Coordinates of C-alpha atoms in Angstrom, one line a residue:
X1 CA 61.8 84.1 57.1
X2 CA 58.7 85.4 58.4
X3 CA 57.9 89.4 56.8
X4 CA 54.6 89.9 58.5
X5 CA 53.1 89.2 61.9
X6 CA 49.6 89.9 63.4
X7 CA 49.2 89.0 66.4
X8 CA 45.9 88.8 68.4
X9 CA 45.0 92.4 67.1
X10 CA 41.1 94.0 68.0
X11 CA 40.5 97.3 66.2
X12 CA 37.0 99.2 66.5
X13 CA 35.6 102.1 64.2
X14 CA 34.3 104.4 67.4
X15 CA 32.8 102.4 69.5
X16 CA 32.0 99.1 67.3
X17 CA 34.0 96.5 67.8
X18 CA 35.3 95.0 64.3
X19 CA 38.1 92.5 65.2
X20 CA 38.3 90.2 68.0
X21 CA 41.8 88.5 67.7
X22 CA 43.0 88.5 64.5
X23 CA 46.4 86.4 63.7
X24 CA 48.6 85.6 60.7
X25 CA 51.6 85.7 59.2
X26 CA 53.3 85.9 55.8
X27 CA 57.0 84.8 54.9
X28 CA 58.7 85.7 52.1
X29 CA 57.6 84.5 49.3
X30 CA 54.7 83.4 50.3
X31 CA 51.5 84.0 49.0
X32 CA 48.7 84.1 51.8
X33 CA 45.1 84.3 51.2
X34 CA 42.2 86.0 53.7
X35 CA 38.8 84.8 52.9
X36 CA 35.4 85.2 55.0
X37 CA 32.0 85.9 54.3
X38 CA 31.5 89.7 53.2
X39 CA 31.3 92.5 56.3
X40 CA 33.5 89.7 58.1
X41 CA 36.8 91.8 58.8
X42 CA 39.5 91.1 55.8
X43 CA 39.3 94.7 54.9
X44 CA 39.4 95.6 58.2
X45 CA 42.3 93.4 59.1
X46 CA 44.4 95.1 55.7
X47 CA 44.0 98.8 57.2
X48 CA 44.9 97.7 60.6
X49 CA 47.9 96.8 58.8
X50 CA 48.5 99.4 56.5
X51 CA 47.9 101.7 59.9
X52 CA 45.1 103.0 58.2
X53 CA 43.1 101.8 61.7
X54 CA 44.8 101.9 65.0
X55 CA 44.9 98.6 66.5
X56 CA 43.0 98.7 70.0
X57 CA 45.2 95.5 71.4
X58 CA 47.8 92.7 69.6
X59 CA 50.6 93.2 67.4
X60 CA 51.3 93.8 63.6
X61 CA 55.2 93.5 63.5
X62 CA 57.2 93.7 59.8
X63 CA 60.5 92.0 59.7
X64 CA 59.8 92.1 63.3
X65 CA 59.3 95.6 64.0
X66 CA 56.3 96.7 65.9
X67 CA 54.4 98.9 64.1
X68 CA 52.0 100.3 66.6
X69 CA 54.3 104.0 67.0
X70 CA 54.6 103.8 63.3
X71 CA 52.4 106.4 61.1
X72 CA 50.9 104.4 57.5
X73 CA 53.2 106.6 55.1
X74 CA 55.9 105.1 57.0
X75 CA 54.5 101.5 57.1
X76 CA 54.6 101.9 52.7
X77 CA 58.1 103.3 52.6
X78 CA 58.8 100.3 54.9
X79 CA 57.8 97.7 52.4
X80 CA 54.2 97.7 52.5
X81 CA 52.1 98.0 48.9
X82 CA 48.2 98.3 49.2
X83 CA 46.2 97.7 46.4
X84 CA 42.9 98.8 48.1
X85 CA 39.6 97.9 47.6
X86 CA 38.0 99.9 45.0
X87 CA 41.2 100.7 43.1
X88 CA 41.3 104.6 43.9
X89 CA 43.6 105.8 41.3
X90 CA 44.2 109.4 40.8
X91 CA 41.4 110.1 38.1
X92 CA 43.1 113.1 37.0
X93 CA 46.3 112.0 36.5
X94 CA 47.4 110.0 33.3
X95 CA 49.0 106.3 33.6
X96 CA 52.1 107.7 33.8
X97 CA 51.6 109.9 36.2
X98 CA 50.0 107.8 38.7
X99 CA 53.0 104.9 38.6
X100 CA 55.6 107.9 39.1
X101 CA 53.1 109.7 42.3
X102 CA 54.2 106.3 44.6
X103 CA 58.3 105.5 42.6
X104 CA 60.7 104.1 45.0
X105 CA 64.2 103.2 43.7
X106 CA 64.1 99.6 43.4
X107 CA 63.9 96.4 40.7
X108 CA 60.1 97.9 39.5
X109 CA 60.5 100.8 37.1
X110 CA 57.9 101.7 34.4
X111 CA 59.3 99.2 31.9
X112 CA 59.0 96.2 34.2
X113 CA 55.2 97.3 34.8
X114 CA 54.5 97.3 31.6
X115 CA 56.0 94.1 30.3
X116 CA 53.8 92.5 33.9
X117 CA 50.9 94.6 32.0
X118 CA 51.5 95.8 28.3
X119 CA 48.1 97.6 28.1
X120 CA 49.8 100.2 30.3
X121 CA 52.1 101.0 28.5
X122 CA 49.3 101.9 25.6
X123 CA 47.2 103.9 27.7
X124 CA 50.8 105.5 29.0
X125 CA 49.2 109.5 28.4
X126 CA 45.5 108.6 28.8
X127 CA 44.1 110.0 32.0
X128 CA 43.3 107.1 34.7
X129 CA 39.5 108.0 34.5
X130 CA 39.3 107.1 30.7
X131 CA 40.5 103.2 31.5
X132 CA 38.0 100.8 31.5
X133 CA 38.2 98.9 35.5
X134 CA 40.1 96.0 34.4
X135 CA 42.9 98.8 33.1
X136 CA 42.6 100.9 36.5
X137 CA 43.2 97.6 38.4
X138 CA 46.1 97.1 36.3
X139 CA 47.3 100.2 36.9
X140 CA 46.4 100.5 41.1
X141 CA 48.4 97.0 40.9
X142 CA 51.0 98.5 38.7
X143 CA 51.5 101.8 41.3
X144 CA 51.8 99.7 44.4
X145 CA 54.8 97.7 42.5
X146 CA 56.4 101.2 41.9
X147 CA 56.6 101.2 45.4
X148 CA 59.2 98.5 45.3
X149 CA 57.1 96.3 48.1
X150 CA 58.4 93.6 50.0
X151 CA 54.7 92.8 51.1
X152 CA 52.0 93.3 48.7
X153 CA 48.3 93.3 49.9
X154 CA 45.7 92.9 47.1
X155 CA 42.6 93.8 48.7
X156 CA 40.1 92.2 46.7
X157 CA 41.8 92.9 43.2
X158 CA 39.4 90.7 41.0
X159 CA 36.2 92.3 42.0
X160 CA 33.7 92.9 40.0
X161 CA 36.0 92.5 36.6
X162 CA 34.9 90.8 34.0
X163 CA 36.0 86.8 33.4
X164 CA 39.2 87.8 31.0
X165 CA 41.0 90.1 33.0
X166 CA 40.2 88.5 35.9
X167 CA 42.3 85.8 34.2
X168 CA 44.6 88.8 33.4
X169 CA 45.2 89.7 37.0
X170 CA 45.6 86.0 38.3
X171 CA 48.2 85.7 35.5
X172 CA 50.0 88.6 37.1
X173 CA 49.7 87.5 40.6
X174 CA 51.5 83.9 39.5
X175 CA 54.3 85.7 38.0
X176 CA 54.9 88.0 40.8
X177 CA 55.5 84.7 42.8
X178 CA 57.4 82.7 40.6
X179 CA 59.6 85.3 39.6
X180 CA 60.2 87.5 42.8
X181 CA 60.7 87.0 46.4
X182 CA 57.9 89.3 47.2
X183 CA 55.3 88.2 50.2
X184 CA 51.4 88.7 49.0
X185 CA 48.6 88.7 50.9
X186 CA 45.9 88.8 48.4
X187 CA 41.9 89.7 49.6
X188 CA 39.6 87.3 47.5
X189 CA 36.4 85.0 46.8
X190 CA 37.8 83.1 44.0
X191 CA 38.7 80.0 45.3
X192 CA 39.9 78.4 42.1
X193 CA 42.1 80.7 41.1
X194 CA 43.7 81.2 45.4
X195 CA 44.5 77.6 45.1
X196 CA 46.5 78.1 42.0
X197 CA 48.8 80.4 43.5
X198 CA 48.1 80.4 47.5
X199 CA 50.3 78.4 49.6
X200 CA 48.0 78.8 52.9
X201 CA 44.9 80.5 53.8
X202 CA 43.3 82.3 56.7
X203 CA 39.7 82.6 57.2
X204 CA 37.7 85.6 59.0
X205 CA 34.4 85.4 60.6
X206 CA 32.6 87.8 62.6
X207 CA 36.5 89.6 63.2
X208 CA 37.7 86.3 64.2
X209 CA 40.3 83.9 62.6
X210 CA 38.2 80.5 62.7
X211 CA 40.6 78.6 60.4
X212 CA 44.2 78.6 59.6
X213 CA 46.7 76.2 57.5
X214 CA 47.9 75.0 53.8
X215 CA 45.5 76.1 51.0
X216 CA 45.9 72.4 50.2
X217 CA 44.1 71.4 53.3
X218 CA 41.1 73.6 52.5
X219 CA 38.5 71.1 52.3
X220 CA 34.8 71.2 51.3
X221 CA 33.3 71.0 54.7
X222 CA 35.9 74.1 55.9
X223 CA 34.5 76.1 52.8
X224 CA 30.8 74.9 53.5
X225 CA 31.0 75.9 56.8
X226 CA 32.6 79.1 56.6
X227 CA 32.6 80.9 53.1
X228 CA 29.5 79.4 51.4
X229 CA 26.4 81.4 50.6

């Protein structure tokens, strides 16, 4: 059953034009990766659908309900878990705190979090601006579960990490598919690691979709073309 569709969306900030017909779509329990260049339009593309960017034309439907009247607190509490770019926890605001801010009644819970990532659970009281960013990550990943997300968008969640908990996170992302029914659309550069745990791929350039289809099929002249440096 298909979760998410975009359909032909264009989005601008003011008047610069930042997608030009994007499409995809995400069934459940699938994991889809967005790739592109940097500055291409994956971000972009996430906060159209997050509603954190009005779409200018096109369609971003969930479970097929349009969501262009829909406000983006509404879009989360309709199944929607962003793990943005950046991480931007609540500095202030211990482990703890941060997971309950964004609880939803559901199958994730504080336990469940922790046993996806134990070091949580011992940084439980420490404020979120004592973790190192491998532990923030964690713990922006472990606040959009507490949502209780049918789609979970991982905008670029290995960045910048170093090579262990980058293994860490990938670990995490696996389980979350083998074990649930949850849709992902996860932001990313590592292609390894997407084609251990992507079943198809979109990629961006210059706010277009140029190519589309089973991460399997993503060949060497497709990644030459379009994501080399």
């Amino acid at each position: 059953m298909t979760l998410l569709t975009v359909d032909n969306i264009t989005a601008s900030y003011g008047a610069t034009q930042a997608l030009f017909g994007v499409s995809l779509s995400v069934d459940q329990g699938e994991v889809l990766a967005l790739m592109g260049r940097n500055g291409m339009g994956k971000s972009t593309t996430v906060k159209t659908i997050c509603k954190l960017l009005p779409v200018t034309s096109g369609m971003v439907c969930l479970s097929g309900q349009d969501l262009a009247r829909v406000p983006s607190h509404k879009v989360a509490r309709l199944g929607v878990g962003l793990v943005p770019e950046g991480r931007r926890c609540f500095a202030s605001l211990s482990v703890i705190e941060n997971l309950i801010a964004a609880a939803r009644p559901g199958h994730w819970d504080e336990a469940r979090v922790a046993e996806l990532f134990p070091r949580l659970s011992e940084r439980r009281d420490q404020s979120a601006a004592s973790l190192s960013g491998g532990e923030q990550q964690m713990l922006a990943i472990g606040r959009a579960l507490m949502t209780n997300p049918r789609l979970l968008i991982l905008d670029e969640a290995t960045e910048g990490l170093a090579p262990l908990v980058r293994q860490e996170i990938w670990a995490a992302v696996a389980k979350l598919k083998r074990e649930t029914g949850m849709a992902i659309l996860v932001v990313d550069k590592s292609l390894r690691e997407l084609g251990q745990v992507a079943d198809k791929a979109v990629i961006l350039q210059r706010g277009e979709d140029v190519w589309s289809g089973a991460m399997a099929a993503l060949n060497d002249d497709v990644t030459n073309q379009f994501l080399g440096v």
